[in-house]
Amino acid sequence: MGRFLLNVMLASGGYPWTVIPMAARDAYMAALETASVGQDIAPFTDLIAGLAEARLNGEPAPAITAAAAAPEISSERLTQRLDDNRSA
C-alpha cells in the first residue's frame, strides 16, 4: 500500500510511476530501514529520485513477471470493496 501511495503522490506531481527493480531491492530495504530506525530519509529519497529520473530519461520500468503481477484479489472483488468503502 505504501508504494502505491508513493506512486499516487509522484503521479500527482507529474512524475512517472516508479517501480522498485529487483536489482535495487537490497538498497530499497536498507533505505527504508535507515529512514525508519535512523530517522534519515535522504537515502530513500535519493533512491526514489534516481528511479524517477531514470524513467523521465526514457528508461523503461522493470519488467514484471507473471507471478509478481498476479493479484491476490480479483479486480471485480477490489471494485466491490472500493464501492463498499465509499458507501460506508
PDB file of C-alpha atoms in Angstrom:
ATOM      1  CA  MET A   1       0.000   0.000   0.000  1.00  0.00           C
ATOM      2  CA  GLY A   2       2.870   2.351   0.790  1.00  0.00           C
ATOM      3  CA  ARG A   3       4.418   2.091  -2.676  1.00  0.00           C
ATOM      4  CA  PHE A   4       1.002   2.676  -4.239  1.00  0.00           C
ATOM      5  CA  LEU A   5       0.562   5.876  -2.207  1.00  0.00           C
ATOM      6  CA  LEU A   6       4.112   6.922  -3.096  1.00  0.00           C
ATOM      7  CA  ASN A   7       3.279   6.500  -6.784  1.00  0.00           C
ATOM      8  CA  VAL A   8      -0.003   8.393  -6.437  1.00  0.00           C
ATOM      9  CA  MET A   9       1.921  11.310  -4.955  1.00  0.00           C
ATOM     10  CA  LEU A  10       4.565  11.102  -7.682  1.00  0.00           C
ATOM     11  CA  ALA A  11       1.915  10.975 -10.412  1.00  0.00           C
ATOM     12  CA  SER A  12       0.025  13.919  -8.921  1.00  0.00           C
ATOM     13  CA  GLY A  13       3.245  15.930  -9.215  1.00  0.00           C
ATOM     14  CA  GLY A  14       3.686  14.987 -12.856  1.00  0.00           C
ATOM     15  CA  TYR A  15       6.321  12.320 -12.272  1.00  0.00           C
ATOM     16  CA  PRO A  16       6.141   8.809 -13.730  1.00  0.00           C
ATOM     17  CA  TRP A  17       5.101   5.800 -11.696  1.00  0.00           C
ATOM     18  CA  THR A  18       8.203   4.285 -10.195  1.00  0.00           C
ATOM     19  CA  VAL A  19       8.798   0.563  -9.832  1.00  0.00           C
ATOM     20  CA  ILE A  20      11.480  -0.708  -7.481  1.00  0.00           C
ATOM     21  CA  PRO A  21      13.514  -3.162  -9.591  1.00  0.00           C
ATOM     22  CA  MET A  22      14.535  -6.448  -8.007  1.00  0.00           C
ATOM     23  CA  ALA A  23      18.159  -5.430  -8.518  1.00  0.00           C
ATOM     24  CA  ALA A  24      17.566  -2.450  -6.191  1.00  0.00           C
ATOM     25  CA  ARG A  25      15.646  -4.409  -3.543  1.00  0.00           C
ATOM     26  CA  ASP A  26      18.521  -4.546  -1.049  1.00  0.00           C
ATOM     27  CA  ALA A  27      19.207  -0.808  -1.421  1.00  0.00           C
ATOM     28  CA  TYR A  28      15.465  -0.109  -1.080  1.00  0.00           C
ATOM     29  CA  MET A  29      15.152  -2.174   2.103  1.00  0.00           C
ATOM     30  CA  ALA A  30      18.298  -0.578   3.576  1.00  0.00           C
ATOM     31  CA  ALA A  31      16.968   2.893   2.755  1.00  0.00           C
ATOM     32  CA  LEU A  32      13.650   2.071   4.420  1.00  0.00           C
ATOM     33  CA  GLU A  33      15.484   0.797   7.486  1.00  0.00           C
ATOM     34  CA  THR A  34      17.612   3.949   7.661  1.00  0.00           C
ATOM     35  CA  ALA A  35      14.507   6.114   7.355  1.00  0.00           C
ATOM     36  CA  SER A  36      12.615   4.151   9.988  1.00  0.00           C
ATOM     37  CA  VAL A  37      15.294   3.435  12.564  1.00  0.00           C
ATOM     38  CA  GLY A  38      17.829   6.137  11.840  1.00  0.00           C
ATOM     39  CA  GLN A  39      15.298   8.892  11.116  1.00  0.00           C
ATOM     40  CA  ASP A  40      17.279   9.760   7.963  1.00  0.00           C
ATOM     41  CA  ILE A  41      15.173   9.851   4.800  1.00  0.00           C
ATOM     42  CA  ALA A  42      17.997  11.008   2.496  1.00  0.00           C
ATOM     43  CA  PRO A  43      18.952   7.516   1.222  1.00  0.00           C
ATOM     44  CA  PHE A  44      15.302   6.714   0.499  1.00  0.00           C
ATOM     45  CA  THR A  45      14.617   9.986  -1.302  1.00  0.00           C
ATOM     46  CA  ASP A  46      17.850   9.637  -3.282  1.00  0.00           C
ATOM     47  CA  LEU A  47      16.858   6.134  -4.378  1.00  0.00           C
ATOM     48  CA  ILE A  48      13.325   7.130  -5.417  1.00  0.00           C
ATOM     49  CA  ALA A  49      14.557  10.316  -7.116  1.00  0.00           C
ATOM     50  CA  GLY A  50      17.112   8.310  -9.081  1.00  0.00           C
ATOM     51  CA  LEU A  51      14.483   5.802 -10.228  1.00  0.00           C
ATOM     52  CA  ALA A  52      12.050   8.578 -11.188  1.00  0.00           C
ATOM     53  CA  GLU A  53      14.794  10.433 -13.057  1.00  0.00           C
ATOM     54  CA  ALA A  54      15.669   7.271 -14.977  1.00  0.00           C
ATOM     55  CA  ARG A  55      12.038   6.950 -16.065  1.00  0.00           C
ATOM     56  CA  LEU A  56      11.955  10.630 -17.076  1.00  0.00           C
ATOM     57  CA  ASN A  57      15.063   9.992 -19.183  1.00  0.00           C
ATOM     58  CA  GLY A  58      13.219   7.278 -21.071  1.00  0.00           C
ATOM     59  CA  GLU A  59      14.455   4.162 -19.322  1.00  0.00           C
ATOM     60  CA  PRO A  60      11.695   1.549 -19.231  1.00  0.00           C
ATOM     61  CA  ALA A  61      10.206   0.353 -15.979  1.00  0.00           C
ATOM     62  CA  PRO A  62      11.455  -3.069 -14.891  1.00  0.00           C
ATOM     63  CA  ALA A  63       9.532  -5.997 -16.321  1.00  0.00           C
ATOM     64  CA  ILE A  64       7.019  -7.576 -14.001  1.00  0.00           C
ATOM     65  CA  THR A  65       6.865 -11.341 -14.032  1.00  0.00           C
ATOM     66  CA  ALA A  66       3.514 -13.106 -14.232  1.00  0.00           C
ATOM     67  CA  ALA A  67       3.900 -14.359 -10.660  1.00  0.00           C
ATOM     68  CA  ALA A  68       4.549 -10.844  -9.332  1.00  0.00           C
ATOM     69  CA  ALA A  69       1.690  -9.387 -11.343  1.00  0.00           C
ATOM     70  CA  ALA A  70      -0.869 -11.974 -10.232  1.00  0.00           C
ATOM     71  CA  PRO A  71      -3.319 -10.149  -7.970  1.00  0.00           C
ATOM     72  CA  GLU A  72      -4.240 -11.634  -4.635  1.00  0.00           C
ATOM     73  CA  ILE A  73      -7.743 -10.276  -5.175  1.00  0.00           C
ATOM     74  CA  SER A  74      -9.748 -10.143  -8.374  1.00  0.00           C
ATOM     75  CA  SER A  75     -10.405  -6.772  -9.958  1.00  0.00           C
ATOM     76  CA  GLU A  76     -14.145  -7.367  -9.526  1.00  0.00           C
ATOM     77  CA  ARG A  77     -13.705  -8.012  -5.796  1.00  0.00           C
ATOM     78  CA  LEU A  78     -11.440  -4.980  -5.455  1.00  0.00           C
ATOM     79  CA  THR A  79     -14.039  -2.797  -7.195  1.00  0.00           C
ATOM     80  CA  GLN A  80     -16.711  -4.168  -4.867  1.00  0.00           C
ATOM     81  CA  ARG A  81     -14.587  -3.421  -1.804  1.00  0.00           C
ATOM     82  CA  LEU A  82     -13.939   0.126  -3.013  1.00  0.00           C
ATOM     83  CA  ASP A  83     -17.675   0.634  -3.611  1.00  0.00           C
ATOM     84  CA  ASP A  84     -18.444  -0.762  -0.154  1.00  0.00           C
ATOM     85  CA  ASN A  85     -15.963   1.637   1.447  1.00  0.00           C
ATOM     86  CA  ARG A  86     -17.390   4.623  -0.422  1.00  0.00           C
ATOM     87  CA  SER A  87     -20.920   3.856   0.725  1.00  0.00           C
ATOM     88  CA  ALA A  88     -19.893   3.227   4.359  1.00  0.00           C
TER      89      ALA A  88
END
